[in-house]
Short mmCIF file of C-alpha atoms in Angstrom, two decimals:
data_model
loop_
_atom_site.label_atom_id
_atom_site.label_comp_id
_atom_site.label_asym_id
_atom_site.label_seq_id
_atom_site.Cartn_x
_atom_site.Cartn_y
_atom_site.Cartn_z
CA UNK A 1 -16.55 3.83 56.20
CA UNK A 2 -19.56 6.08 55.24
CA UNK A 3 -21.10 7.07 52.44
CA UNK A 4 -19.85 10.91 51.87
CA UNK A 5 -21.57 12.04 48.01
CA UNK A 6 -23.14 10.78 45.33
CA UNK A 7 -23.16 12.27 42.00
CA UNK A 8 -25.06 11.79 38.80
CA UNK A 9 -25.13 13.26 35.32
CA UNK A 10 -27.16 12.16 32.50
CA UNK A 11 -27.53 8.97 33.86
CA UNK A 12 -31.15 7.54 33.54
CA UNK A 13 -33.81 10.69 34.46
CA UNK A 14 -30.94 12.59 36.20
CA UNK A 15 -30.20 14.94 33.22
CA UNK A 16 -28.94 17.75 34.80
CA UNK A 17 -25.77 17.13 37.55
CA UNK A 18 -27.30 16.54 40.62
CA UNK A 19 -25.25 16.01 43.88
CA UNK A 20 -26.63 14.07 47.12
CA UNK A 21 -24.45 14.81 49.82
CA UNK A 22 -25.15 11.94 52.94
CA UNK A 23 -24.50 13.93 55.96
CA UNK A 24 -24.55 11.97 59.59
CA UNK A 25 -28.03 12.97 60.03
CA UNK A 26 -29.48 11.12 56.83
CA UNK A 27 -30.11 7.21 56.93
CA UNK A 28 -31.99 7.06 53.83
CA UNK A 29 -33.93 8.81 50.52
CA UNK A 30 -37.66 8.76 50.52
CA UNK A 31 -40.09 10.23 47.62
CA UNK A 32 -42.97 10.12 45.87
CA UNK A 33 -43.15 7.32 42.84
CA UNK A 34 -41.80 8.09 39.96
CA UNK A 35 -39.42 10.63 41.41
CA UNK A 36 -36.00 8.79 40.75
CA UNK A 37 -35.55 7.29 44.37
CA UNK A 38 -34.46 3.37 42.46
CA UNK A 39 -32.48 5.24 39.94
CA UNK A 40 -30.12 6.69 42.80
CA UNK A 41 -29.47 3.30 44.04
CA UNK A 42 -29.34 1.92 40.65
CA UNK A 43 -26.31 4.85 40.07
CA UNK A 44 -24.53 3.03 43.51
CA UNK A 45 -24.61 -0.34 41.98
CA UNK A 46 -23.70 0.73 38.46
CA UNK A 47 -20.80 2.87 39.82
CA UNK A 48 -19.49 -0.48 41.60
CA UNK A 49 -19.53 -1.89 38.90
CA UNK A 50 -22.89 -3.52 37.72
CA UNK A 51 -23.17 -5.32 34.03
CA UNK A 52 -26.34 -6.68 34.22
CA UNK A 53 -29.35 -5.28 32.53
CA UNK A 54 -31.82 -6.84 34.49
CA UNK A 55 -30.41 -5.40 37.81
CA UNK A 56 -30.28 -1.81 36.79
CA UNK A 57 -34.10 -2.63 35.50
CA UNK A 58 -33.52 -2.12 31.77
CA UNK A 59 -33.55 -3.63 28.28
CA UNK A 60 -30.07 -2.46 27.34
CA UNK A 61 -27.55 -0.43 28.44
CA UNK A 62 -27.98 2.17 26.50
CA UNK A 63 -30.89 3.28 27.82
CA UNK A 64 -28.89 4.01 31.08
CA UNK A 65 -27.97 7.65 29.20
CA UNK A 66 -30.69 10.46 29.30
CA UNK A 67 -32.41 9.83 25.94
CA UNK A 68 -34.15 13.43 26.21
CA UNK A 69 -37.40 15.21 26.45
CA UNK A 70 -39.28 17.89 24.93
CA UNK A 71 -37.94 20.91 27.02
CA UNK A 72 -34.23 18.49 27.75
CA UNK A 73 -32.43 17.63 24.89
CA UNK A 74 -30.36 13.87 25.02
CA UNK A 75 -26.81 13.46 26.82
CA UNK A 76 -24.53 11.94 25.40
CA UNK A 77 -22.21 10.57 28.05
CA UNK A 78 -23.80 8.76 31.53
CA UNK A 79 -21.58 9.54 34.44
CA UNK A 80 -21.70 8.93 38.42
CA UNK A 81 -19.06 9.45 40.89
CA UNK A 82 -19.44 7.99 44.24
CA UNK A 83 -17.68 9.20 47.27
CA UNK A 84 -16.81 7.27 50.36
CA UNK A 85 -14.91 8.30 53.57
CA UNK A 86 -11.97 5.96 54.34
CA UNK A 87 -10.92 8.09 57.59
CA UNK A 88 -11.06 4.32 59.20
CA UNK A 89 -8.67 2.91 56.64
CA UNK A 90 -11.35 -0.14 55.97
CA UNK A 91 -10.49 0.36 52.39
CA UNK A 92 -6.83 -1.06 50.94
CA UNK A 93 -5.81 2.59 49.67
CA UNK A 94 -3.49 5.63 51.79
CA UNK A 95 -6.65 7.88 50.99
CA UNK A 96 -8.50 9.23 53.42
CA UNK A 97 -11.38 9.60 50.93
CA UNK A 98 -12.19 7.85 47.72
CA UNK A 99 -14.09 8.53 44.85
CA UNK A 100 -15.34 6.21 42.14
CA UNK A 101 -16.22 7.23 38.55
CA UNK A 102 -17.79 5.95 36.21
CA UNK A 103 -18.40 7.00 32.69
CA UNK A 104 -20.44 5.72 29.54
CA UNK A 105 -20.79 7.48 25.86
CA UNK A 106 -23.25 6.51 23.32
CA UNK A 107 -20.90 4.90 21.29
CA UNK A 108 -19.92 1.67 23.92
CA UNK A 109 -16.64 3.66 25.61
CA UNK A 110 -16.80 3.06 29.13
CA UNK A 111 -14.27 4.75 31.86
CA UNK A 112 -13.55 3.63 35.59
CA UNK A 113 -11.94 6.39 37.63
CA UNK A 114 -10.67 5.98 41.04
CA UNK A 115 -9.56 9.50 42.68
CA UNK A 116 -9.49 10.88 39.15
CA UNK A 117 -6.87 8.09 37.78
CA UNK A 118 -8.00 5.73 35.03
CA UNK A 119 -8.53 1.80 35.78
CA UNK A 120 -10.26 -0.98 35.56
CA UNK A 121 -13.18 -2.36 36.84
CA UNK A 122 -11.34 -5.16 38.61
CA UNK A 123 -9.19 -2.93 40.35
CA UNK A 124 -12.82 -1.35 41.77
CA UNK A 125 -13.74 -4.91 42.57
CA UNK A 126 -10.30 -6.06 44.42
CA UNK A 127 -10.86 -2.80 46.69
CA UNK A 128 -14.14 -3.41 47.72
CA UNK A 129 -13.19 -7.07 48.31
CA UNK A 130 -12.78 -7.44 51.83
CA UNK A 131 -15.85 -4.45 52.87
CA UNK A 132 -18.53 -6.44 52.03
CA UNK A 133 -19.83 -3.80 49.80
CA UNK A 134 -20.56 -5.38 46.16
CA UNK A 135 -23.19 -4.60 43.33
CA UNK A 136 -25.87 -7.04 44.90
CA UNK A 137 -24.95 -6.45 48.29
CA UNK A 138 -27.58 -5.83 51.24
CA UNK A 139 -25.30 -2.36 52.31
CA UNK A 140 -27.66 -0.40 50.10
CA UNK A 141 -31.03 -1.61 49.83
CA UNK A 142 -34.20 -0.18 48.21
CA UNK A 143 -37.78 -1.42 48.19
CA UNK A 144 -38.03 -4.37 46.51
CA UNK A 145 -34.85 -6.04 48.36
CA UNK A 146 -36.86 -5.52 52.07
CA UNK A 147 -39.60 -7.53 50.54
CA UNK A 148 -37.14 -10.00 49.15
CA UNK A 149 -36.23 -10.52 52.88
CA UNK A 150 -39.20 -11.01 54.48
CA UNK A 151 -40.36 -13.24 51.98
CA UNK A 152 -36.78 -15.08 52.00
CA UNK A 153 -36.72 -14.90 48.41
CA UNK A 154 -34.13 -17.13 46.55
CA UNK A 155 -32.46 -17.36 50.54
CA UNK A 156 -32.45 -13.44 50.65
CA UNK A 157 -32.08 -13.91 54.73
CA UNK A 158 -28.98 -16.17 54.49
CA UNK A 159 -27.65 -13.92 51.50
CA UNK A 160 -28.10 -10.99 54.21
CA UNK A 161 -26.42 -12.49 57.28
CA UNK A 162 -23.86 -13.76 55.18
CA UNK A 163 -23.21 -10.30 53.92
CA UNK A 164 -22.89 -8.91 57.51
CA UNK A 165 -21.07 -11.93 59.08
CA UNK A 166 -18.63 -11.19 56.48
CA UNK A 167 -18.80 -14.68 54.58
CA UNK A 168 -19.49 -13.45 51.00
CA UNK A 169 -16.00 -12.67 50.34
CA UNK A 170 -14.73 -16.40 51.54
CA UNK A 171 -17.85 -17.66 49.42
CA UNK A 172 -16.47 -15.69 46.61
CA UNK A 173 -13.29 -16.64 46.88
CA UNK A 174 -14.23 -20.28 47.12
CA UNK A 175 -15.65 -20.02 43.74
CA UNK A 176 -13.42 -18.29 42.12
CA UNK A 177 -10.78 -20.90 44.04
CA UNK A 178 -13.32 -23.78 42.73
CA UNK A 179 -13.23 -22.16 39.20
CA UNK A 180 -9.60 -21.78 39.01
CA UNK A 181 -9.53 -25.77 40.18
CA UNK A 182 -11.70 -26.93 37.75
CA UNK A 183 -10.27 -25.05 35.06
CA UNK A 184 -6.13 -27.04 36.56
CA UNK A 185 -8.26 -29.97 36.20
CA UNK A 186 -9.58 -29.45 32.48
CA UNK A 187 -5.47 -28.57 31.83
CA UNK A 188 -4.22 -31.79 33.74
CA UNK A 189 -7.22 -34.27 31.63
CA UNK A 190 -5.39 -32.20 28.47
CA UNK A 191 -2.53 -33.06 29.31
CA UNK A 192 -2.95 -36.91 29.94
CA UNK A 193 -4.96 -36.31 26.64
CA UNK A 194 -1.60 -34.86 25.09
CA UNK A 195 0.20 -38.20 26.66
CA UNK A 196 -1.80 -40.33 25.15
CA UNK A 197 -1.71 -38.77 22.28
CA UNK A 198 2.46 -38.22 22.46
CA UNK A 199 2.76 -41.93 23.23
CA UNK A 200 0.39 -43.60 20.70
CA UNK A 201 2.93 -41.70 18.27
CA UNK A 202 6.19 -42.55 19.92
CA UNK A 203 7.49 -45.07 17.55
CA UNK A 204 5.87 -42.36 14.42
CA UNK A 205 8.26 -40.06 16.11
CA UNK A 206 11.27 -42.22 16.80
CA UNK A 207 11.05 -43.03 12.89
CA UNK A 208 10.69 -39.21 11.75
CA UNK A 209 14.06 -38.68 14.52
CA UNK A 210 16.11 -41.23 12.57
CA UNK A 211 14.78 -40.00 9.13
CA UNK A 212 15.77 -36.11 10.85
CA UNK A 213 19.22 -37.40 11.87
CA UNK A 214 19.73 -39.23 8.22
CA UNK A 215 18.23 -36.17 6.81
CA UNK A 216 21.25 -33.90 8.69
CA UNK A 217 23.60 -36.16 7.77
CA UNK A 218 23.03 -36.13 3.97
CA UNK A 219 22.47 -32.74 4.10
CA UNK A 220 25.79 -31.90 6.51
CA UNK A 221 27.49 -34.32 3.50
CA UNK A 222 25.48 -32.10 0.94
CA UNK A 223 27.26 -29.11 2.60
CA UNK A 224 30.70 -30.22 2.36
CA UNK A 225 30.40 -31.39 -1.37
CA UNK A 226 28.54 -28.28 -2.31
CA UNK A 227 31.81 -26.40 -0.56
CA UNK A 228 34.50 -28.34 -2.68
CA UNK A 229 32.14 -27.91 -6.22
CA UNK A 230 32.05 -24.33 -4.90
CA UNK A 231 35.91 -24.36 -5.03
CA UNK A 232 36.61 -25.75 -7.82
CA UNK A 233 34.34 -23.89 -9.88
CA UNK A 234 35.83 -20.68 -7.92
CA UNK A 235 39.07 -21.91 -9.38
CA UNK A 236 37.97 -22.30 -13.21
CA UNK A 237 36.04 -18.87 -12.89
CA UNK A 238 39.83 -17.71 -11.19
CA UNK A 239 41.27 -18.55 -14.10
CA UNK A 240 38.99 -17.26 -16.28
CA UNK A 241 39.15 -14.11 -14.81
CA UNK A 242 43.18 -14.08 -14.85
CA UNK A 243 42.91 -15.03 -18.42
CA UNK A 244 40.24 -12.45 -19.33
CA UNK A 245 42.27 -9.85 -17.65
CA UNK A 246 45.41 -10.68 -19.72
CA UNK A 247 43.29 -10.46 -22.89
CA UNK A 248 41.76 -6.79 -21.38
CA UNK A 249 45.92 -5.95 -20.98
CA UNK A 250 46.73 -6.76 -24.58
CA UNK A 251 43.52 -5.09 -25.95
CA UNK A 252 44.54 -1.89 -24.15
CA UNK A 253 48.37 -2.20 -25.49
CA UNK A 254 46.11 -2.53 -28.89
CA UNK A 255 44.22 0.85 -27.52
CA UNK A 256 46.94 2.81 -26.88
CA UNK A 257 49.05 2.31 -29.72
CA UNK A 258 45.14 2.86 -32.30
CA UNK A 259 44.93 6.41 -30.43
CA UNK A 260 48.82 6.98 -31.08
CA UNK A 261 48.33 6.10 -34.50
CA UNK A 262 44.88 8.46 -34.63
CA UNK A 263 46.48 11.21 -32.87
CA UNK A 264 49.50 11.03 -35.68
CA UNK A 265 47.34 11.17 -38.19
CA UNK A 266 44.95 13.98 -36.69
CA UNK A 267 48.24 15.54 -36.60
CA UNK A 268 49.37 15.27 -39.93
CA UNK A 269 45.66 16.42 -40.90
CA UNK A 270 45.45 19.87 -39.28
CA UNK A 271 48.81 20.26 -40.82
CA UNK A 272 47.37 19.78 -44.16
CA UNK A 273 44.57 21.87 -43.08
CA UNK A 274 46.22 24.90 -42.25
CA UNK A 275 48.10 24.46 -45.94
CA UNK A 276 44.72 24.16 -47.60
CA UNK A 277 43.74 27.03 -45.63
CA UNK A 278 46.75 28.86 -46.72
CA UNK A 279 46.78 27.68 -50.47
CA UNK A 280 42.92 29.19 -50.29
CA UNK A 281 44.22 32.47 -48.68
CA UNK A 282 46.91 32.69 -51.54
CA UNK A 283 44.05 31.89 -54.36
CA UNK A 284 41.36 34.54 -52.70
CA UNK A 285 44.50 37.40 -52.97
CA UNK A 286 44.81 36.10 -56.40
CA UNK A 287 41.16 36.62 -57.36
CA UNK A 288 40.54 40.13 -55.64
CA UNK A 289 43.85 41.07 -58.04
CA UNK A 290 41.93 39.53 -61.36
CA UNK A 291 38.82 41.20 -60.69
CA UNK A 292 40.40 44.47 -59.97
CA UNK A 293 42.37 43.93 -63.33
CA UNK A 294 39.17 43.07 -65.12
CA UNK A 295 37.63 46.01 -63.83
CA UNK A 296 40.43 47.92 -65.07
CA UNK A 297 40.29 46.44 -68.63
CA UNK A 298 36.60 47.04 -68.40
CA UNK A 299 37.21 50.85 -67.38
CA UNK A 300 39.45 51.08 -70.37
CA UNK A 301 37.60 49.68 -73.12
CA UNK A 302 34.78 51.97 -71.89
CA UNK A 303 37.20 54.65 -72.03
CA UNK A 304 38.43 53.47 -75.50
CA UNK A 305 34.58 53.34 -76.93
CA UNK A 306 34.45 57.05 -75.48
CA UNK A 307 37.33 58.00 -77.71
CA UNK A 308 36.65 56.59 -80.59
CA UNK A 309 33.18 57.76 -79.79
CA UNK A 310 35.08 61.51 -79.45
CA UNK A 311 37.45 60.56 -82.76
CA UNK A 312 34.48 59.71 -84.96
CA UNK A 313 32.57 63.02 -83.80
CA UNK A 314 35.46 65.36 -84.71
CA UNK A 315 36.48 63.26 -87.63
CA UNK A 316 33.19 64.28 -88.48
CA UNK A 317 33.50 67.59 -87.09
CA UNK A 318 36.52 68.20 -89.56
CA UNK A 319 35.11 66.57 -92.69
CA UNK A 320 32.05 69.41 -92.31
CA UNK A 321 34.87 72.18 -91.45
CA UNK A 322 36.73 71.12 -94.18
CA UNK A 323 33.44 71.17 -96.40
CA UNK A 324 32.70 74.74 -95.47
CA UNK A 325 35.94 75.84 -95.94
CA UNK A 326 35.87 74.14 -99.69
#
């Protein structure tokens, strides 16, 4: 298994994407200071999975993203892929060659990729289990860690030929074996706990079970009585209901024969209407044929005044006639 490409964006000084391809010929990365060669190997550990500050030689984690210059302006997502040929099958995947993402935004979302597909970080963990590849493993070391060796810092050596002998994994698994014991342990003292605690109440309990089964019985009693009041009042309301519906019957009967009675009598009303209406047809003929005799009589006695108007003027007429003629 070898180390195929690395590649970083926005992560720590690396603000542009910038690829490192490790071809057979390269064994290591060499620089002046100051030129990013701890922040490459800081990229391999965080990739695999790193969480602690202090390793990746900062004060939080979100100084990890590019924070910007004054030509550069800030990133806002930290992201490193790693890329690893598994031609040797040494890894537990059908891939012949696996890549690793990583991703971080400014706002706390963090993404694990493996081959493009989402997961999680122990699923990066359980594959590297067995390889002896980890984030403080002595597969990638930088500067500090060959001093830590020589100077057997904190049992650096041992931590080394562990690494290589292939005992950190069984060391691993021992503690989390040792963990996962301690933590049966802590269930089985809770449990004894939980017996004590069950059988200092026993007799509490054997009193509430009597006072539960006397409770269900009264209340099983409760049921049946509550069943037969149920009935019986069902009856009386039965009646009730037969009774009120004999009373509805006779107050329809009573219905019936008021609207036969009010239809009769609207009956015998628009008969009487249609005579009034006739009797007032009869008296408006009546009055057209006084007025036009009144206007007759009027016409006449006009007439009349004329004449005797006419009478008086040749009476007149006559007596002068008859004065001329004298």
């Amino acid at each position: 298994m070898r180390l195929r490409s690395l590649e970083i964006k926005g992560f720590k000084s690396f603000a542009d994407k910038t690829q490192i391809n490790f071809e057979n010929n390269i064994t290591g990365i060499v620089g002046p200071n100051g030129c990013g060669k701890s922040n490459v190997v800081d990229a391999i550990r965080w990739v695999l999975g790193e969480q602690k500050t202090k390793a990746l030689r900062l004060e939080k984690m979100d100084n990890m993203i590019f924070n910007g210059t004054k030509d550069k302006a800030a990133a806002n997502i930290a992201e490193v892929s790693l890329t690893l040929d598994n031609t040797r099958n040494l890894l537990p995947t059908e891939f012949s060659s696996v890549t690793i993402t990583r991703m971080v935004e400014r706002d706390g979302d963090s993404t694990y990729k493996l081959n493009g597909v989402s997961c999680r970080l122990k699923d990066i963990k359980d594959l590297f289990m067995d390889t002896g590849i980890s984030t403080d493993s002595y597969a990638i070391i930088e500067l500090k860690m060959i001093d830590q060796i020589l100077n057997n810092v904190d049992n650096a050596r041992r931590t080394l030929i562990e690494q290589a002998a292939g005992v950190s994994k069984y060391k691993n698994r021992k503690k989390e074996t040792l963990l996962k014991l301690n933590a049966t342990e802590a269930d089985l003292n809770r449990v004894s706990d939980l017996l004590f605690e069950i059988e200092k109440n026993l007799k509490s309990l054997e009193s509430q079970a009597k006072k539960a089964k006397q409770y269900k019985s009264y209340k099983e009693e409760y049921k049946v009585i509550s069943i037969d009041l149920s009935k019986y009042e069902l009856h009386g309301i039965q009646e009730s209901f037969t009774l009120s519906n004999k009373e509805i019957e006779g107050l329809e009967d009573q219905r019936l024969e008021i609207n036969t009675q009010m239809e009769s009598q609207e009956a015998t009303l628009e008969k009487e209407k249609l005579a009034v209406l006739d009797k007032e047809r009869s008296l408006s003929d009546q009055q057209k044929q006084l007025n036009q005799f009144l206007a007759e009589l009027q016409e006449k006695e006009s007439q009349k005044k004329i004449d005797e108007q006419k009478s008086a003027f040749l009476k007149d007429k006559i007596y002068q006639l008859n004065h001329q003629i004298s």
